[in-house]
XYZ file of C-alpha atoms in Angstrom:
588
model
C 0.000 0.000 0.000
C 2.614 1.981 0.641
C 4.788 1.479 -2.427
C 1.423 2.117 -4.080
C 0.601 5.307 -2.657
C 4.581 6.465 -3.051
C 4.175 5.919 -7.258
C 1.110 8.024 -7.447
C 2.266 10.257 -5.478
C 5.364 10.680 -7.618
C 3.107 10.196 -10.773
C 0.899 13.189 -9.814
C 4.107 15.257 -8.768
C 5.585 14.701 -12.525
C 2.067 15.205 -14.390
C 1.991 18.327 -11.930
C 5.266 20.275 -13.016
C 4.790 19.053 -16.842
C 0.989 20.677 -16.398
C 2.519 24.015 -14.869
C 4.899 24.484 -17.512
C 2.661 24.201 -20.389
C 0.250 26.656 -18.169
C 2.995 28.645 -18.246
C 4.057 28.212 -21.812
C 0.204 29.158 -23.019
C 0.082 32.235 -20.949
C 3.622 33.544 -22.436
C 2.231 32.912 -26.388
C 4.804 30.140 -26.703
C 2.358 27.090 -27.140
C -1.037 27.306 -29.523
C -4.232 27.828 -27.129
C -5.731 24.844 -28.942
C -3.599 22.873 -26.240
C -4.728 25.552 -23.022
C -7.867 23.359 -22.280
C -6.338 19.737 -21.667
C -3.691 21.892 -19.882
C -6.044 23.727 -17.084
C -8.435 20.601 -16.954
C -5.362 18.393 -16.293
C -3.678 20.968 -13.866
C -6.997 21.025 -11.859
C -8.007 17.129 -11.398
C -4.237 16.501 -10.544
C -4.586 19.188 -7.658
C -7.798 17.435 -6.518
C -5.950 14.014 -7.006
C -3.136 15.138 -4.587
C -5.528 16.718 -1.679
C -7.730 13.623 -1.905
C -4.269 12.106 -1.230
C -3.531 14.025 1.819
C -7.653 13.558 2.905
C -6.706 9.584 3.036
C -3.770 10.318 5.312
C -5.443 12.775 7.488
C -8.331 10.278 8.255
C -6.155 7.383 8.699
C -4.284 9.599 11.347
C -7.492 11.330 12.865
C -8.883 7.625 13.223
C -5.721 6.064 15.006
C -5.753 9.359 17.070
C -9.135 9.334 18.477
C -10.394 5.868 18.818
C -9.789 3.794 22.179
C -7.030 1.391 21.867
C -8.333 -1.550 23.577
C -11.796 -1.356 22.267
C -11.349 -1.537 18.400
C -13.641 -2.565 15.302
C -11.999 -2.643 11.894
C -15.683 -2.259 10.401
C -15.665 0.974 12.634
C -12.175 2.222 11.681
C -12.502 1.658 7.730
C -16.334 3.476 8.310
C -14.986 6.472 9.754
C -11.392 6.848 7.337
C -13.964 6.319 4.178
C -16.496 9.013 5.513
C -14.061 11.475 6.754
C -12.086 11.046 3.232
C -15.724 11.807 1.293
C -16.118 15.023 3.906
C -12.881 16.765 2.649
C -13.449 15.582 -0.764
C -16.593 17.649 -0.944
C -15.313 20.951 -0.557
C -11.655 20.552 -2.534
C -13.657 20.269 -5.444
C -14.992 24.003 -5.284
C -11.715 25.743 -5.873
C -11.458 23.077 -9.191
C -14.623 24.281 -10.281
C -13.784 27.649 -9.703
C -10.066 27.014 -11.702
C -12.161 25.584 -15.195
C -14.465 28.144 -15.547
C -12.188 30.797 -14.766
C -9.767 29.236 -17.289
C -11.920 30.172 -20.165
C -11.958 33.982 -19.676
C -9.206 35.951 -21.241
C -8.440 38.582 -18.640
C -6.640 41.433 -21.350
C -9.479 41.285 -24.280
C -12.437 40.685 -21.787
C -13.399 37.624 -24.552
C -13.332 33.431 -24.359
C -10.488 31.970 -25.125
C -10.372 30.620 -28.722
C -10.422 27.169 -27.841
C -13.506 27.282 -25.362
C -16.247 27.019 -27.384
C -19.533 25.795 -25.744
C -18.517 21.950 -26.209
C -15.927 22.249 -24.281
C -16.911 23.929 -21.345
C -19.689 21.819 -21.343
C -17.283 18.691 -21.088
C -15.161 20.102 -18.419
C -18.101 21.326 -16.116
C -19.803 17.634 -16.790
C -16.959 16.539 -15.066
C -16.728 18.629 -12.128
C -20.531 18.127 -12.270
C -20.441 14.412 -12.194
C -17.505 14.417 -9.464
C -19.832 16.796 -7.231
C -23.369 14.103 -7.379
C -21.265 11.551 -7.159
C -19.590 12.538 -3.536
C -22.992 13.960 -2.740
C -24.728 10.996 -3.561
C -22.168 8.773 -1.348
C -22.591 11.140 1.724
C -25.921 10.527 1.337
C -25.719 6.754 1.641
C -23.174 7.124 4.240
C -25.407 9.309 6.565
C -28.420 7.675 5.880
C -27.528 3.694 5.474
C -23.822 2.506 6.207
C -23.204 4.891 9.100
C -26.302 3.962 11.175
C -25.810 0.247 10.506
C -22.222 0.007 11.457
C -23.482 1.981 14.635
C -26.298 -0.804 15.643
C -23.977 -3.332 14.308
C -21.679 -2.988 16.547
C -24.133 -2.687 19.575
C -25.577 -5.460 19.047
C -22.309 -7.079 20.365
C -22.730 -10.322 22.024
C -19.712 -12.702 22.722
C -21.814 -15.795 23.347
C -24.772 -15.640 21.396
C -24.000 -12.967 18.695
C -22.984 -13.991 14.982
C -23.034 -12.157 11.765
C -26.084 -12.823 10.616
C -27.608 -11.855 13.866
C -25.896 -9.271 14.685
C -26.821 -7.677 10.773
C -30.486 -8.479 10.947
C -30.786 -6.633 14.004
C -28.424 -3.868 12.701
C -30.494 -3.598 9.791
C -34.008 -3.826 11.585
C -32.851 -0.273 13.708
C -31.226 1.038 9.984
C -35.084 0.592 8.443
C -35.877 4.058 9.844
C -32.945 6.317 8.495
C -33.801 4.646 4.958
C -37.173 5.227 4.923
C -36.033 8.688 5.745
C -33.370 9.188 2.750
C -36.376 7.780 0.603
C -39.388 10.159 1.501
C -36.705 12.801 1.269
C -35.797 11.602 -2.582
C -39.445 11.456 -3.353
C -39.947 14.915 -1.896
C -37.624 16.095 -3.946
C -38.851 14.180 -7.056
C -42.808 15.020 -6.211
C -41.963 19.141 -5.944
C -43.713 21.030 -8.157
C -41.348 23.356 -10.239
C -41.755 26.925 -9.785
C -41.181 29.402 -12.313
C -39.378 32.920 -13.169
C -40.817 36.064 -12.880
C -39.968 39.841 -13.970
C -37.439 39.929 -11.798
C -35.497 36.124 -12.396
C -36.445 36.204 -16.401
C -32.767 35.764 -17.102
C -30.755 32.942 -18.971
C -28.751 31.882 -15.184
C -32.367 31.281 -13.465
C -33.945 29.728 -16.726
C -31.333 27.192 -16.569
C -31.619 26.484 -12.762
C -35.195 25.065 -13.582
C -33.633 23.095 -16.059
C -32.181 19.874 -14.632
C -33.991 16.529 -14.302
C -36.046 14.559 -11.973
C -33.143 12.418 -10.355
C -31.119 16.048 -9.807
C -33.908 17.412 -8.431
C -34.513 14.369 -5.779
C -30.448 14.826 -5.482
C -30.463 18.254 -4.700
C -33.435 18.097 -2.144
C -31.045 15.171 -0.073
C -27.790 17.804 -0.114
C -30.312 20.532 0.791
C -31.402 18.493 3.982
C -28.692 17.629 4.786
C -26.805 21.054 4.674
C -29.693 21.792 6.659
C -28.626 19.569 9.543
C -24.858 20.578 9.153
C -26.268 24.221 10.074
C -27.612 22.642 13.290
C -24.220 21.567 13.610
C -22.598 24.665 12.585
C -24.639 27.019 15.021
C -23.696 24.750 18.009
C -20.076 23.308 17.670
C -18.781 25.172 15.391
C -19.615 28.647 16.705
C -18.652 27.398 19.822
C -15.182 26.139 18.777
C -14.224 29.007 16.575
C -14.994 31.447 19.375
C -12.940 29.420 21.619
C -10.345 27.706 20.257
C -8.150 31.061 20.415
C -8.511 31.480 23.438
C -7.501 28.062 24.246
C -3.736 29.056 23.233
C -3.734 32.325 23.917
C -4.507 32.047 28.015
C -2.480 28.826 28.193
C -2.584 26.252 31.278
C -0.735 26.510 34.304
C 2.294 24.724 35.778
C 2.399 21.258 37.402
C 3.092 22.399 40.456
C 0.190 25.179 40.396
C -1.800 22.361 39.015
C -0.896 19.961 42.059
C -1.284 22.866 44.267
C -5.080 23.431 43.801
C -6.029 20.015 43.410
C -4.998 19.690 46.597
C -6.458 22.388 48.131
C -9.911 21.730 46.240
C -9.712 17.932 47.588
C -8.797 18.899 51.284
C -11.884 21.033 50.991
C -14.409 18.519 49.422
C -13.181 16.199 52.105
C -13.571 18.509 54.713
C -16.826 19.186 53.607
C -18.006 15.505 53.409
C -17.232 14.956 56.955
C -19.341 17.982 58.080
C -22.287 16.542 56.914
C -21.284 13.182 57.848
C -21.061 14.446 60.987
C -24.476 15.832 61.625
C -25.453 12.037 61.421
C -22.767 9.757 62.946
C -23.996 10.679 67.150
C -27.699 10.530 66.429
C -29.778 8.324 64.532
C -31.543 10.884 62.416
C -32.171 9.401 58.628
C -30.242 11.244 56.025
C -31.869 13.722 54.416
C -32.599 13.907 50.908
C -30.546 17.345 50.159
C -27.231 15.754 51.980
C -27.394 12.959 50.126
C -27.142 14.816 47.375
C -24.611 16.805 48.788
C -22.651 13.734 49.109
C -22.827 12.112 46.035
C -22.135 15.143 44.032
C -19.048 15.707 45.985
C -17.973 12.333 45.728
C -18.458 12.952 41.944
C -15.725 16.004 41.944
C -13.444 13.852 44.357
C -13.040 10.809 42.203
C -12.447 13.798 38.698
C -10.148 15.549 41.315
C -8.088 12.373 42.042
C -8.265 11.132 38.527
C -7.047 14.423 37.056
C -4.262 14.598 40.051
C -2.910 11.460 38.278
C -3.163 12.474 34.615
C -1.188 15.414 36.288
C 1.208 13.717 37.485
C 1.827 11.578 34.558
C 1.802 14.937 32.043
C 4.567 16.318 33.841
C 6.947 13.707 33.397
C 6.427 13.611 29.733
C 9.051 15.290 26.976
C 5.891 17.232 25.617
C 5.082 19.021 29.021
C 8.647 20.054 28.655
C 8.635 20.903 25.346
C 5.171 23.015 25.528
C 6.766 25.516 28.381
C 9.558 26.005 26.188
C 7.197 26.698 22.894
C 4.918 29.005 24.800
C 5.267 32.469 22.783
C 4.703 29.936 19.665
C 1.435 28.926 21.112
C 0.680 33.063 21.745
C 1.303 33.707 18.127
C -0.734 30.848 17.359
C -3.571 32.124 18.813
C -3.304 35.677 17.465
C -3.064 33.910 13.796
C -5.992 32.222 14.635
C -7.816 35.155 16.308
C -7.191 37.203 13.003
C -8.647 34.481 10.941
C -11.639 34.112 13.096
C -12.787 37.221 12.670
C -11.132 37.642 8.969
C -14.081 34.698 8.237
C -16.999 36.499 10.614
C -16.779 39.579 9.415
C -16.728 38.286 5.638
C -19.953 36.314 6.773
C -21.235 39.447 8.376
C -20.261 41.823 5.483
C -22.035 39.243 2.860
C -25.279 38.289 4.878
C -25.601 42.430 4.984
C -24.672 42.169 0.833
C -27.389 39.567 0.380
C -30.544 41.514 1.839
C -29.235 44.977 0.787
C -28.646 43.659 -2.815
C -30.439 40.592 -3.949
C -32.461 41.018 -6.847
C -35.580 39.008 -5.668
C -34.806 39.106 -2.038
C -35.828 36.051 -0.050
C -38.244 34.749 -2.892
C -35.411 33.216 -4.369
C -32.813 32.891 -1.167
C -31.118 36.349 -1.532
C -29.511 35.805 -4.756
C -26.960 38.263 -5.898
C -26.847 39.575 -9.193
C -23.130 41.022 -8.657
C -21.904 41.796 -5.051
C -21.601 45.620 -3.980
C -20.135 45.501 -0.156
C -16.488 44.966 -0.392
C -15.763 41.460 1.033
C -12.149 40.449 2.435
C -12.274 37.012 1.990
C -13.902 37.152 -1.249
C -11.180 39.757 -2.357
C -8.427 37.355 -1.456
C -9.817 34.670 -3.082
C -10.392 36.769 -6.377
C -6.607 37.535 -6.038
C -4.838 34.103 -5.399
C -7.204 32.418 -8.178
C -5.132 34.002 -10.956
C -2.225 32.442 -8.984
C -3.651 28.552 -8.916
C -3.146 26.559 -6.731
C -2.773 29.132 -4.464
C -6.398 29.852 -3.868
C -6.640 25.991 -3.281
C -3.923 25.878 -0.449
C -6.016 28.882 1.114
C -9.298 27.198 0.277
C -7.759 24.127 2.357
C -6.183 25.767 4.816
C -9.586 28.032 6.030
C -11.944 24.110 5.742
C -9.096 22.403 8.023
C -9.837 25.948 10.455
C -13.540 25.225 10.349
C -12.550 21.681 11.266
C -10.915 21.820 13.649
C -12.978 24.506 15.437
C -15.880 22.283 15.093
C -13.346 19.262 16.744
C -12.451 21.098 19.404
C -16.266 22.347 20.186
C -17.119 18.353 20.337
C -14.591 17.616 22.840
C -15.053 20.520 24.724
C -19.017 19.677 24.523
C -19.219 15.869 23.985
C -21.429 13.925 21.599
C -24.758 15.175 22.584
C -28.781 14.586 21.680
C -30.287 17.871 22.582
C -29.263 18.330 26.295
C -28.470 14.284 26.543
C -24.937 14.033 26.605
C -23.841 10.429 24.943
C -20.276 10.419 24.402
C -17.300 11.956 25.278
C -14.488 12.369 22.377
C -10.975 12.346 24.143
C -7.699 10.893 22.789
C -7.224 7.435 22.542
C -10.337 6.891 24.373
C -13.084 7.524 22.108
C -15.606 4.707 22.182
C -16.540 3.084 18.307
C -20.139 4.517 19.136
C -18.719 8.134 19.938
C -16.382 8.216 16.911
C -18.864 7.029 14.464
C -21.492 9.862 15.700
C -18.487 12.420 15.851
C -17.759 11.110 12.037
C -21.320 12.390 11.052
C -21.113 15.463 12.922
C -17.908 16.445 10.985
C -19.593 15.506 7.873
C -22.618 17.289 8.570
C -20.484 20.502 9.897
C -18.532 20.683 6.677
C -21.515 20.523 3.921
C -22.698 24.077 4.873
C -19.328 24.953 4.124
C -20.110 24.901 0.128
C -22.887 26.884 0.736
C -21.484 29.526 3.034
C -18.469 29.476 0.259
C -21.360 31.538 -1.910
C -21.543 33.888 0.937
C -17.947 34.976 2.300
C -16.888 35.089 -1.570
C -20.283 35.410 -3.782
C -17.936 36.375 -6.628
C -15.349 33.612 -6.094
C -17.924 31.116 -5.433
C -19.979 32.113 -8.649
C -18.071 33.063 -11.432
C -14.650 32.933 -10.167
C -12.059 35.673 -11.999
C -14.343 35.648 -15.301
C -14.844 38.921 -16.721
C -16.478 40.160 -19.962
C -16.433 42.956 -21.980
C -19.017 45.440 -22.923
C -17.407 47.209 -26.093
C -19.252 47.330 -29.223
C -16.205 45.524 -30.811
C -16.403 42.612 -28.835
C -13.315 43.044 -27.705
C -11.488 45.293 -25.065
C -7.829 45.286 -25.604
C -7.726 48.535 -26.447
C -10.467 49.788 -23.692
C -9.613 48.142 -20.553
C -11.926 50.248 -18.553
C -15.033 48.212 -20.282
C -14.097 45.194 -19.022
C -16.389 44.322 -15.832
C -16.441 41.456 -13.764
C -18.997 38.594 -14.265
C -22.888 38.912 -13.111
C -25.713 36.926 -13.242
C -26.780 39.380 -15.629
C -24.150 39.363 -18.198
C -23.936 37.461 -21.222
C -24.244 33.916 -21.146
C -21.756 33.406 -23.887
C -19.126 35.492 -22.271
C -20.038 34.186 -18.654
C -19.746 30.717 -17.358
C -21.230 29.766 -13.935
C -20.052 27.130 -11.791
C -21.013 24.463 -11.034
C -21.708 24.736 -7.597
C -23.449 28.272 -7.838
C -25.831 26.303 -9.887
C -26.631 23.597 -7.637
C -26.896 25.998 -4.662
C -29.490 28.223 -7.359
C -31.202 25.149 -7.469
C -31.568 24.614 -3.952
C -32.593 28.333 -2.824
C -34.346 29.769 -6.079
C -36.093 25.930 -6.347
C -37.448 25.956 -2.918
C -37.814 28.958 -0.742
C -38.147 27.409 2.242
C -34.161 26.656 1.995
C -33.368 29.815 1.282
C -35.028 31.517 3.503
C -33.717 28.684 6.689
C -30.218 28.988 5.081
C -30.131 33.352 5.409
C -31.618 33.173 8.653
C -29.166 29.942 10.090
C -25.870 33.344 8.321
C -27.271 35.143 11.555
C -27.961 32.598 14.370
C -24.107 31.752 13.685
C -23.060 34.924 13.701
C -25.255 35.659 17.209
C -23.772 32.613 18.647
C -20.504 33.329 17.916
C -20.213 36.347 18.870
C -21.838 35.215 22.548
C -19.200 32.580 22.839
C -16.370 35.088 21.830
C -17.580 37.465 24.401
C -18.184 34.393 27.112
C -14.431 33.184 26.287
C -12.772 36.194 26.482
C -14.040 37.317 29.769
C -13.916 34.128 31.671
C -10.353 33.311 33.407
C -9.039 29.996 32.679
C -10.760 27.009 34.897
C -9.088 26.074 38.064
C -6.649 22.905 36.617
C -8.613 19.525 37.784
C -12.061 21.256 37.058
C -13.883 18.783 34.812
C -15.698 19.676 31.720
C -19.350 19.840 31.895
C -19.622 16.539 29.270
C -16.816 15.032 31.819
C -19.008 15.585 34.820
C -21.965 14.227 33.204
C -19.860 11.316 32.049
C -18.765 10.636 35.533
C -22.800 9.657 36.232
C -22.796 7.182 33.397
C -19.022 5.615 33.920
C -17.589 4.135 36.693
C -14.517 5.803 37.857
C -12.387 2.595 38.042
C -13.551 1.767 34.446
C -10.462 3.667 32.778
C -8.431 1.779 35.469
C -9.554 -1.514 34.844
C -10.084 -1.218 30.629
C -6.562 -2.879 30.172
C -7.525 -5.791 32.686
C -10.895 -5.948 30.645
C -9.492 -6.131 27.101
C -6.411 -8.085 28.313
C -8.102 -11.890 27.108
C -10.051 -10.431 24.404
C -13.047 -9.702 25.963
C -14.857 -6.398 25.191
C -16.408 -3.105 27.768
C -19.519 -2.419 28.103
C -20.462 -0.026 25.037
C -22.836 2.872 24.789
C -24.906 4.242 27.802
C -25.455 1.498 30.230
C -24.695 -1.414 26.755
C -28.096 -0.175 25.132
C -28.774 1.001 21.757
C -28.665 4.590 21.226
């Protein structure tokens, strides 16, 4: 596998430098443009080839990370690299389908290129069309069918009774419900009725929207629902993380020794506490009441975290890493100052484009606040614009701002657990993730992602649409000679001068096709902005929490574990036999 991976690595690396010179070549006048479009097609896939690359590695690694170490499935493990792989793979194909179309549009005369006549745009946005559907379509299963059964499949876990079969009949009894779901959503889809344009949306890009068939339309309603649930997602964990996660290196932790220090000083007082009410009963034989014994068990809940996190302690500060982080500690500050820029780099681009959409949308939220040609400068979307022309460059940004978002939305799960509502379920720690908890934090970082693409349309409406197209309004035909009448690509311009992508089209079909996901998708811009902006404020003001304080999903997780369990896993696992799963071995 290895060798494998090494020779296409090295094969995309040589198809990669042979692309960039003939890029090169074309834009110099050295080499006919009847060879530009293999060129730019070739130079785009290979880019997407090489990320998917580094997806594979990064969910092989995230996996091996995260799950617990003596309680292993291989179904689970190969589930969660696969999904996670599909996840990245969704959104490293918008900066490819922004590359192609952009491609076509010669930036001096304002014109096509020669060679990209109608055919061949066509072909190359089939492509990027068929690649989009296609990991779409997979998600879908994932979320809907394989994830859910590999979930039940493994909790129905029996080591004297359980086969296979049994274990995959009752795995797929428990999976009936999420497929009837995925198919009343398809039909939903399917059974819409088609609306149509108006005064204000007769144009060729809307015409075209209502366009597509009956299995894109089923398609499209799935990937609307289910951006809709990554929104859920979005508002919670990921608001919460990106607020956060700054902070988190910014303020630090504190020594060992302080560490050690106030553990102490907490336990001696817990204890102290404890035998206070103890003693009101020990010299008389009055029943304990129900409030102390509630004052007892909750403080024998903090002891045990207390003594558990003295030993973690204790262990951390023997390590070469606790060593190694006091010495990196301004690198962690300008960490978190990079990351404090960029947070607010992407909120205020969200901000400054929600405030764009309603301002500026030619049919307002009849058709999901569709811009006809952005007029509030946008940061993001300007940067974009600018490191297009420079390709891959835009990509390696592109990347760089989805592994952010993922990250925050990580860190918001651990910080928060694996939670239904206010039920917390799992907790998602390092090398002690249960199969349960990683396969229900796979879906939550698949759900969390999908809104990217759309919220791609709405940091960078220009990028996101038309890319670095522009056309040109002489009566020529050409500008060359009038610079000044070349403008930037709208939904208005000429069709034959102005390629869409591909994604601005399936997101057109989505919120112009239904308003109801429009309108849910505009208003879900401001609860994350809200949220965000309550967690930033939350963060900032609150000190640090005393070292040994549990989190709130630790606490809770303290009610449904027993405190020896950790202890005793090794013990457990040592012949083969496997821990209790889930809350209290049930099904979720």
């Amino acid at each position: 596998l290895e060798r494998t991976e090494q020779f296409s690595m090295n094969l995309s690396m040589k198809v990669w430098s042979e692309s960039m010179i003939t890029y090169q070549r074309i834009h110099n006048g050295v080499e006919s443009t009847d060879m530009a479009h293999p060129s730019y097609e070739i130079i785009g896939w290979v880019a997407f080839a090489i990320f998917t690359a580094a997806s594979v590695f990064f969910s092989i690694i995230f996996t091996k990370l995260y799950e617990d170490h003596y309680e292993t499935e291989i179904l689970v493990t190969l589930t969660t690299i696969i999904s996670l792989t599909l996840c990245v793979c969704t959104v490293t194909i918008v900066p490819v389908d922004v590359y192609l179309v952009s491609s076509t549009s010669n930036w001096i005369s304002g014109t096509k290129f020669e060679w990209a006549t109608p055919a061949l745009i066509n072909h190359m946005l089939f492509g990027v069309k068929t690649a989009y559907y296609v990991v779409f379509a997979i998600i879908a299963v994932l979320c809907f069918i394989v994830l859910p059964f590999v979930y039940f499949y493994y909790e129905e876990w029996d080591e004297e009774e359980g086969t296979v079969m049994k274990r995959s009949m009752a795995a797929l009894k428990y999976t009936t419900l999420t497929i009837a779901i995925l198919l009343a959503l398809l039909m939903t889809g399917l059974l819409l009725k088609a609306r149509t344009t108006d005064e204000r949306t007769d144009m060729d890009w809307f015409r075209r929207l209502l366009t597509s068939s009956g299995a894109e339309k089923s398609l499209s309603f799935v990937i609307a629902a289910l951006i809709l649930f990554g929104m859920l997602i979005y508002i919670s964990y990921t608001a919460y993380g990106l607020s956060a996660l700054p902070f988190y290196f910014l303020k630090g932790t504190q020594s060992a020794e302080s560490q050690r220090g106030d553990i102490e000083s907490r336990l001696v007082e817990i204890r102290e506490r404890t035998r206070a009410i103890n003693g009101r009963y020990t010299s008389t034989n009055r029943t304990i009441t129900k409030r102390d014994k509630k004052m007892l068990e909750d403080l024998a809940r903090q002891e045990r975290s207390l003594t558990r996190r003295s030993r973690v302690v204790e262990v951390e500060s023997h390590t070469w890493w606790y060593k190694m982080g006091t010495m990196l500690r301004p690198f962690q500050i300008l960490i978190g100052l990079a990351m404090l820029c960029v947070t607010w780099l992407i909120v205020v681009s969200l901000f400054l484009g929600s405030i764009d959409k309603v301002a500026n949308s030619i049919c307002g939220s009849d058709c999901g606040f569709i811009l006809n040609n952005p007029q509030i400068y946008n940061p993001l979307s300007q940067i974009f614009l600018i490191t297009e022309r420079y390709f891959p460059i835009d990509y390696i940004v592109f990347i760089l701002i989805v592994a952010y978002f993922f990250i925050s939305t990580l860190y918001g799960i651990m910080r928060l657990g694996v939670r239904l509502l206010w039920v917390h379920l799992y907790q998602i720690k390092l090398g002690e993730t249960p199969p349960q908890g990683l396969l229900l934090t796979t879906v939550i970082l698949i759900l969390s992602v999908l809104p990217l693409t759309y919220y791609t349309s709405v940091v960078a409406p220009q990028y996101a649409t038309f890319g670095s197209q522009v056309y040109c309004t002489s009566s020529t035909g050409t500008c060359e000679a009038t610079p000044d009448l070349i403008h930037p690509c709208s939904i208005d311009a000429p069709a034959s001068l102005c390629t869409p992508t591909v994604l601005s089209n399936l997101l057109g079909q989505i919120t112009f096709g239904n308003r109801f996901f429009g309108m849910v998708f505009y208003l879900f811009q401001w609860a994350f902005i809200l949220i965000f902006l309550i967690g930033f404020a939350v963060s900032a003001i609150r000190s640090p929490p005393p070292p040994g304080t549990p989190t709130r999903a630790e606490e809770e997780e303290d009610d449904l574990v027993s405190p020896t369990d950790n202890e005793r896993r090794p013990l457990l696992t040592g012949n083969g036999a496997r821990v209790g799963s889930g809350i209290g071995g049930g099904n979720l």
